[in-house]
mmCIF file of C-alpha atoms in Angstrom:
data_model
loop_
_atom_site.group_PDB
_atom_site.id
_atom_site.type_symbol
_atom_site.label_atom_id
_atom_site.label_comp_id
_atom_site.label_asym_id
_atom_site.label_seq_id
_atom_site.Cartn_x
_atom_site.Cartn_y
_atom_site.Cartn_z
ATOM 1 C CA UNK A 1081 27.096 0.531 4.669
ATOM 2 C CA UNK A 1082 26.777 0.914 0.949
ATOM 3 C CA UNK A 1083 25.166 -2.481 0.057
ATOM 4 C CA UNK A 1084 22.254 -3.485 1.771
ATOM 5 C CA UNK A 1085 19.146 -5.924 1.450
ATOM 6 C CA UNK A 1086 15.607 -5.618 2.497
ATOM 7 C CA UNK A 1087 12.001 -6.669 1.135
ATOM 8 C CA UNK A 1088 9.385 -4.407 -0.150
ATOM 9 C CA UNK A 1089 6.170 -4.038 -2.128
ATOM 10 C CA UNK A 1090 6.354 -1.990 -5.388
ATOM 11 C CA UNK A 1091 3.835 0.644 -5.045
ATOM 12 C CA UNK A 1092 4.807 2.953 -7.703
ATOM 13 C CA UNK A 1093 7.289 3.116 -11.072
ATOM 14 C CA UNK A 1094 8.246 5.588 -14.029
ATOM 15 C CA UNK A 1095 10.361 5.471 -16.877
ATOM 16 C CA UNK A 1096 13.640 6.828 -16.465
ATOM 17 C CA UNK A 1097 16.068 7.564 -19.256
ATOM 18 C CA UNK A 1098 15.816 4.738 -22.341
ATOM 19 C CA UNK A 1099 15.861 1.806 -20.339
ATOM 20 C CA UNK A 1100 15.666 2.469 -16.662
ATOM 21 C CA UNK A 1101 12.846 2.689 -14.090
ATOM 22 C CA UNK A 1102 12.540 4.676 -10.979
ATOM 23 C CA UNK A 1103 10.670 2.453 -8.576
ATOM 24 C CA UNK A 1104 8.824 3.638 -5.242
ATOM 25 C CA UNK A 1105 9.019 0.513 -2.492
ATOM 26 C CA UNK A 1106 7.624 0.364 0.815
ATOM 27 C CA UNK A 1107 10.181 -1.677 2.186
ATOM 28 C CA UNK A 1108 10.254 -3.450 5.698
ATOM 29 C CA UNK A 1109 13.214 -2.126 7.291
ATOM 30 C CA UNK A 1110 13.524 1.583 5.516
ATOM 31 C CA UNK A 1111 10.098 2.688 5.133
ATOM 32 C CA UNK A 1112 9.635 4.393 1.580
ATOM 33 C CA UNK A 1113 12.402 4.394 -0.824
ATOM 34 C CA UNK A 1114 13.238 5.860 -4.455
ATOM 35 C CA UNK A 1115 15.221 2.916 -6.025
ATOM 36 C CA UNK A 1116 16.828 3.213 -9.786
ATOM 37 C CA UNK A 1117 16.424 0.284 -11.653
ATOM 38 C CA UNK A 1118 19.225 0.271 -14.325
ATOM 39 C CA UNK A 1119 18.505 -1.453 -17.736
ATOM 40 C CA UNK A 1120 14.900 -3.194 -16.422
ATOM 41 C CA UNK A 1121 13.012 -2.149 -19.465
ATOM 42 C CA UNK A 1122 15.352 -4.151 -21.708
ATOM 43 C CA UNK A 1123 13.578 -6.940 -23.295
ATOM 44 C CA UNK A 1124 16.844 -8.728 -22.080
ATOM 45 C CA UNK A 1125 16.730 -7.901 -18.292
ATOM 46 C CA UNK A 1126 16.119 -10.658 -16.061
ATOM 47 C CA UNK A 1127 15.254 -8.414 -13.370
ATOM 48 C CA UNK A 1128 12.145 -6.886 -14.800
ATOM 49 C CA UNK A 1129 9.626 -9.559 -13.962
ATOM 50 C CA UNK A 1130 10.673 -9.154 -10.013
ATOM 51 C CA UNK A 1131 9.638 -5.601 -9.653
ATOM 52 C CA UNK A 1132 6.245 -5.041 -11.322
ATOM 53 C CA UNK A 1133 3.712 -2.965 -9.670
ATOM 54 C CA UNK A 1134 2.294 -4.600 -6.585
ATOM 55 C CA UNK A 1135 5.392 -7.086 -6.490
ATOM 56 C CA UNK A 1136 6.515 -8.538 -2.895
ATOM 57 C CA UNK A 1137 10.107 -8.566 -3.699
ATOM 58 C CA UNK A 1138 13.558 -9.328 -2.002
ATOM 59 C CA UNK A 1139 15.837 -6.175 -3.125
ATOM 60 C CA UNK A 1140 19.419 -6.206 -2.979
ATOM 61 C CA UNK A 1141 20.714 -2.560 -3.161
ATOM 62 C CA UNK A 1142 23.419 -0.120 -3.460
ATOM 63 C CA UNK A 1143 23.098 3.376 -1.761
ATOM 64 C CA UNK A 1144 23.713 6.333 -4.240
ATOM 65 C CA UNK A 1145 23.644 9.788 -3.697
ATOM 66 C CA UNK A 1146 20.493 10.650 -5.111
ATOM 67 C CA UNK A 1147 18.519 6.997 -5.480
ATOM 68 C CA UNK A 1148 19.307 3.503 -4.084
ATOM 69 C CA UNK A 1149 20.209 1.363 -6.919
ATOM 70 C CA UNK A 1150 19.134 -2.171 -7.903
ATOM 71 C CA UNK A 1151 21.796 -5.044 -8.056
ATOM 72 C CA UNK A 1152 19.371 -7.928 -7.608
ATOM 73 C CA UNK A 1153 15.727 -8.752 -7.174
ATOM 74 C CA UNK A 1154 13.760 -11.860 -6.025
ATOM 75 C CA UNK A 1155 10.490 -11.865 -6.029
ATOM 76 C CA UNK A 1156 8.337 -13.451 -3.173
ATOM 77 C CA UNK A 1157 4.756 -12.783 -4.346
ATOM 78 C CA UNK A 1158 3.175 -11.018 -7.213
ATOM 79 C CA UNK A 1159 -0.331 -11.029 -5.889
ATOM 80 C CA UNK A 1160 -1.709 -12.745 -9.004
ATOM 81 C CA UNK A 1161 -5.172 -13.077 -7.510
ATOM 82 C CA UNK A 1162 -5.420 -9.095 -7.254
ATOM 83 C CA UNK A 1163 -3.891 -8.489 -10.548
ATOM 84 C CA UNK A 1164 -6.273 -10.412 -12.539
ATOM 85 C CA UNK A 1165 -9.195 -9.169 -10.753
ATOM 86 C CA UNK A 1166 -10.584 -5.546 -11.865
ATOM 87 C CA UNK A 1167 -11.930 -4.474 -8.574
ATOM 88 C CA UNK A 1168 -9.120 -5.491 -6.375
ATOM 89 C CA UNK A 1169 -6.366 -4.185 -8.511
ATOM 90 C CA UNK A 1170 -8.427 -0.864 -8.508
ATOM 91 C CA UNK A 1171 -8.576 -1.012 -4.273
ATOM 92 C CA UNK A 1172 -4.582 -2.305 -4.340
ATOM 93 C CA UNK A 1173 -3.734 0.551 -6.503
ATOM 94 C CA UNK A 1174 -5.635 2.958 -4.413
ATOM 95 C CA UNK A 1175 -3.795 1.535 -1.425
ATOM 96 C CA UNK A 1176 -0.887 1.920 -2.716
ATOM 97 C CA UNK A 1177 -1.182 5.426 -3.809
ATOM 98 C CA UNK A 1178 -2.359 6.268 0.030
ATOM 99 C CA UNK A 1179 1.009 4.982 0.970
ATOM 100 C CA UNK A 1180 2.915 6.889 -1.399
ATOM 101 C CA UNK A 1181 1.348 10.181 -0.717
ATOM 102 C CA UNK A 1182 1.111 9.731 3.068
ATOM 103 C CA UNK A 1183 4.455 8.163 4.063
ATOM 104 C CA UNK A 1184 7.685 10.248 3.799
ATOM 105 C CA UNK A 1185 10.732 9.160 2.075
ATOM 106 C CA UNK A 1186 13.249 7.387 3.934
ATOM 107 C CA UNK A 1187 11.544 6.937 7.225
ATOM 108 C CA UNK A 1188 11.173 3.507 8.665
ATOM 109 C CA UNK A 1189 7.802 2.330 9.243
ATOM 110 C CA UNK A 1190 7.455 -1.634 9.614
ATOM 111 C CA UNK A 1191 3.757 -1.390 10.647
ATOM 112 C CA UNK A 1192 2.596 0.521 7.354
ATOM 113 C CA UNK A 1193 4.399 -2.101 5.556
ATOM 114 C CA UNK A 1194 2.656 -4.982 7.444
ATOM 115 C CA UNK A 1195 -0.820 -3.399 7.141
ATOM 116 C CA UNK A 1196 -0.246 -2.791 3.298
ATOM 117 C CA UNK A 1197 1.229 -6.566 2.775
ATOM 118 C CA UNK A 1198 -1.585 -7.793 4.758
ATOM 119 C CA UNK A 1199 -4.221 -5.905 2.963
ATOM 120 C CA UNK A 1200 -2.853 -7.206 -0.166
ATOM 121 C CA UNK A 1201 -2.906 -10.711 1.295
ATOM 122 C CA UNK A 1202 -6.564 -10.200 2.081
ATOM 123 C CA UNK A 1203 -7.411 -8.887 -1.362
ATOM 124 C CA UNK A 1204 -5.549 -11.778 -2.807
ATOM 125 C CA UNK A 1205 -7.585 -14.238 -0.467
ATOM 126 C CA UNK A 1206 -10.821 -12.851 -1.648
ATOM 127 C CA UNK A 1207 -13.000 -15.248 -3.800
ATOM 128 C CA UNK A 1208 -15.286 -12.427 -4.182
ATOM 129 C CA UNK A 1209 -16.735 -9.501 -2.272
ATOM 130 C CA UNK A 1210 -19.513 -9.524 0.076
ATOM 131 C CA UNK A 1211 -22.544 -7.227 -0.422
ATOM 132 C CA UNK A 1212 -21.291 -3.367 0.342
ATOM 133 C CA UNK A 1213 -22.937 -2.539 3.647
ATOM 134 C CA UNK A 1214 -24.239 0.785 4.617
ATOM 135 C CA UNK A 1215 -21.476 2.883 6.269
ATOM 136 C CA UNK A 1216 -22.075 4.511 9.515
ATOM 137 C CA UNK A 1217 -21.165 7.430 10.892
ATOM 138 C CA UNK A 1218 -19.682 5.505 13.777
ATOM 139 C CA UNK A 1219 -16.170 3.871 13.320
ATOM 140 C CA UNK A 1220 -17.749 1.203 15.373
ATOM 141 C CA UNK A 1221 -19.967 -0.256 13.021
ATOM 142 C CA UNK A 1222 -16.991 -1.032 10.636
ATOM 143 C CA UNK A 1223 -15.572 -4.271 10.672
ATOM 144 C CA UNK A 1224 -12.442 -3.245 12.237
ATOM 145 C CA UNK A 1225 -10.901 -6.454 13.429
ATOM 146 C CA UNK A 1226 -9.403 -7.155 10.096
ATOM 147 C CA UNK A 1227 -5.939 -5.811 11.245
ATOM 148 C CA UNK A 1228 -6.007 -6.826 14.998
ATOM 149 C CA UNK A 1229 -6.659 -5.267 18.229
ATOM 150 C CA UNK A 1230 -4.066 -4.610 20.325
ATOM 151 C CA UNK A 1231 -3.268 -1.588 22.463
ATOM 152 C CA UNK A 1232 -4.270 0.599 19.855
ATOM 153 C CA UNK A 1233 -7.622 0.079 18.225
ATOM 154 C CA UNK A 1234 -6.522 -0.048 14.922
ATOM 155 C CA UNK A 1235 -3.050 -1.569 15.286
ATOM 156 C CA UNK A 1236 -1.544 -3.923 12.985
ATOM 157 C CA UNK A 1237 -1.445 -7.449 14.691
ATOM 158 C CA UNK A 1238 0.866 -10.443 13.609
ATOM 159 C CA UNK A 1239 -2.192 -12.557 14.004
ATOM 160 C CA UNK A 1240 -3.394 -14.028 10.771
ATOM 161 C CA UNK A 1241 -6.031 -12.156 8.780
ATOM 162 C CA UNK A 1242 -9.486 -13.805 8.550
ATOM 163 C CA UNK A 1243 -10.186 -14.573 4.954
ATOM 164 C CA UNK A 1244 -13.822 -14.546 5.231
ATOM 165 C CA UNK A 1245 -15.837 -12.529 2.653
ATOM 166 C CA UNK A 1246 -15.754 -8.898 3.094
ATOM 167 C CA UNK A 1247 -17.202 -6.049 1.320
ATOM 168 C CA UNK A 1248 -14.895 -3.385 -0.624
ATOM 169 C CA UNK A 1249 -16.017 -0.804 1.908
ATOM 170 C CA UNK A 1250 -14.917 -2.901 4.645
ATOM 171 C CA UNK A 1251 -11.807 -3.137 3.266
ATOM 172 C CA UNK A 1252 -11.140 0.481 2.130
ATOM 173 C CA UNK A 1253 -12.356 2.004 5.412
ATOM 174 C CA UNK A 1254 -10.141 -0.517 7.412
ATOM 175 C CA UNK A 1255 -7.215 0.137 5.621
ATOM 176 C CA UNK A 1256 -7.943 3.843 5.561
ATOM 177 C CA UNK A 1257 -8.513 4.286 9.137
ATOM 178 C CA UNK A 1258 -5.696 1.765 10.288
ATOM 179 C CA UNK A 1259 -2.959 3.998 7.958
ATOM 180 C CA UNK A 1260 -4.422 7.079 9.297
ATOM 181 C CA UNK A 1261 -3.908 5.839 12.853
ATOM 182 C CA UNK A 1262 -0.664 4.627 12.299
ATOM 183 C CA UNK A 1263 0.461 7.848 11.283
ATOM 184 C CA UNK A 1264 -0.749 10.156 13.529
ATOM 185 C CA UNK A 1265 -3.577 11.869 12.009
ATOM 186 C CA UNK A 1266 -6.306 9.600 13.465
ATOM 187 C CA UNK A 1267 -7.186 9.461 17.135
ATOM 188 C CA UNK A 1268 -9.271 6.351 17.671
ATOM 189 C CA UNK A 1269 -10.691 7.757 21.205
ATOM 190 C CA UNK A 1270 -12.305 10.812 19.728
ATOM 191 C CA UNK A 1271 -15.756 10.035 18.887
ATOM 192 C CA UNK A 1272 -16.136 13.636 17.072
ATOM 193 C CA UNK A 1273 -13.660 12.354 14.575
ATOM 194 C CA UNK A 1274 -15.252 9.131 14.113
ATOM 195 C CA UNK A 1275 -18.047 11.271 11.790
ATOM 196 C CA UNK A 1276 -15.369 12.247 9.219
ATOM 197 C CA UNK A 1277 -15.276 10.872 5.773
ATOM 198 C CA UNK A 1278 -11.535 9.325 5.442
ATOM 199 C CA UNK A 1279 -11.235 9.686 2.009
ATOM 200 C CA UNK A 1280 -12.210 13.547 2.378
ATOM 201 C CA UNK A 1281 -9.545 13.321 5.301
ATOM 202 C CA UNK A 1282 -6.693 12.211 2.834
ATOM 203 C CA UNK A 1283 -7.414 14.633 0.508
ATOM 204 C CA UNK A 1284 -7.318 17.508 2.743
ATOM 205 C CA UNK A 1285 -3.917 16.270 4.003
ATOM 206 C CA UNK A 1286 -2.556 15.509 0.682
ATOM 207 C CA UNK A 1287 -3.885 18.814 -0.678
ATOM 208 C CA UNK A 1288 -5.246 17.118 -4.343
ATOM 209 C CA UNK A 1289 -7.760 14.711 -5.472
ATOM 210 C CA UNK A 1290 -6.859 10.991 -5.230
ATOM 211 C CA UNK A 1291 -6.802 9.712 -8.547
ATOM 212 C CA UNK A 1292 -6.773 5.607 -8.545
ATOM 213 C CA UNK A 1293 -10.571 5.230 -7.497
ATOM 214 C CA UNK A 1294 -12.122 7.673 -9.801
ATOM 215 C CA UNK A 1295 -10.261 6.396 -12.769
ATOM 216 C CA UNK A 1296 -11.018 2.496 -11.906
ATOM 217 C CA UNK A 1297 -14.772 3.704 -11.352
ATOM 218 C CA UNK A 1298 -14.829 5.291 -14.804
ATOM 219 C CA UNK A 1299 -13.598 2.207 -16.307
ATOM 220 C CA UNK A 1300 -16.303 0.154 -14.851
#
């Protein structure tokens, strides 16, 4: 099938040639895709506004040899409440960096897509962050209910996320533990593993330092 349609969240982009962009998109149906958006940097492009960073967008694609090619795009949500808040957008970029780094291309994972979408929706619904709590070494002290409790302790459920105010650390720890669990790096039954710092663990997996959070911390 050469032509296909899906929805996804734009987690990264880079300029390509004179007027094109390469988009990294976490999609609902196909996992992480590299998509070539021809001509979107032109002033006259009608698709440019639909494929901005963090946008939740319906994508019409053509399967190419190296990249999937964008033919049409229709934005569902631009998460403007996240983009207009410095603290929220810093967290959002960090989550996108984690998904981009830890998820392989072209490997379907609807649960990670759902996790990212629900976390961005949670951020958008937060009027303000609650005071940061002390982070215990035991994961049970985290507010882990945010992403639902199914068969897996950190499984993503289809239930609506509570929009009670949470601290940045609540949201950050929930996302990192949930993502690591979904990708098989975290065993929720291993109490010894609960003592690990998730941020350090992710950097060890990626074999590099994470950038987004440190950059935004310096700008504050």
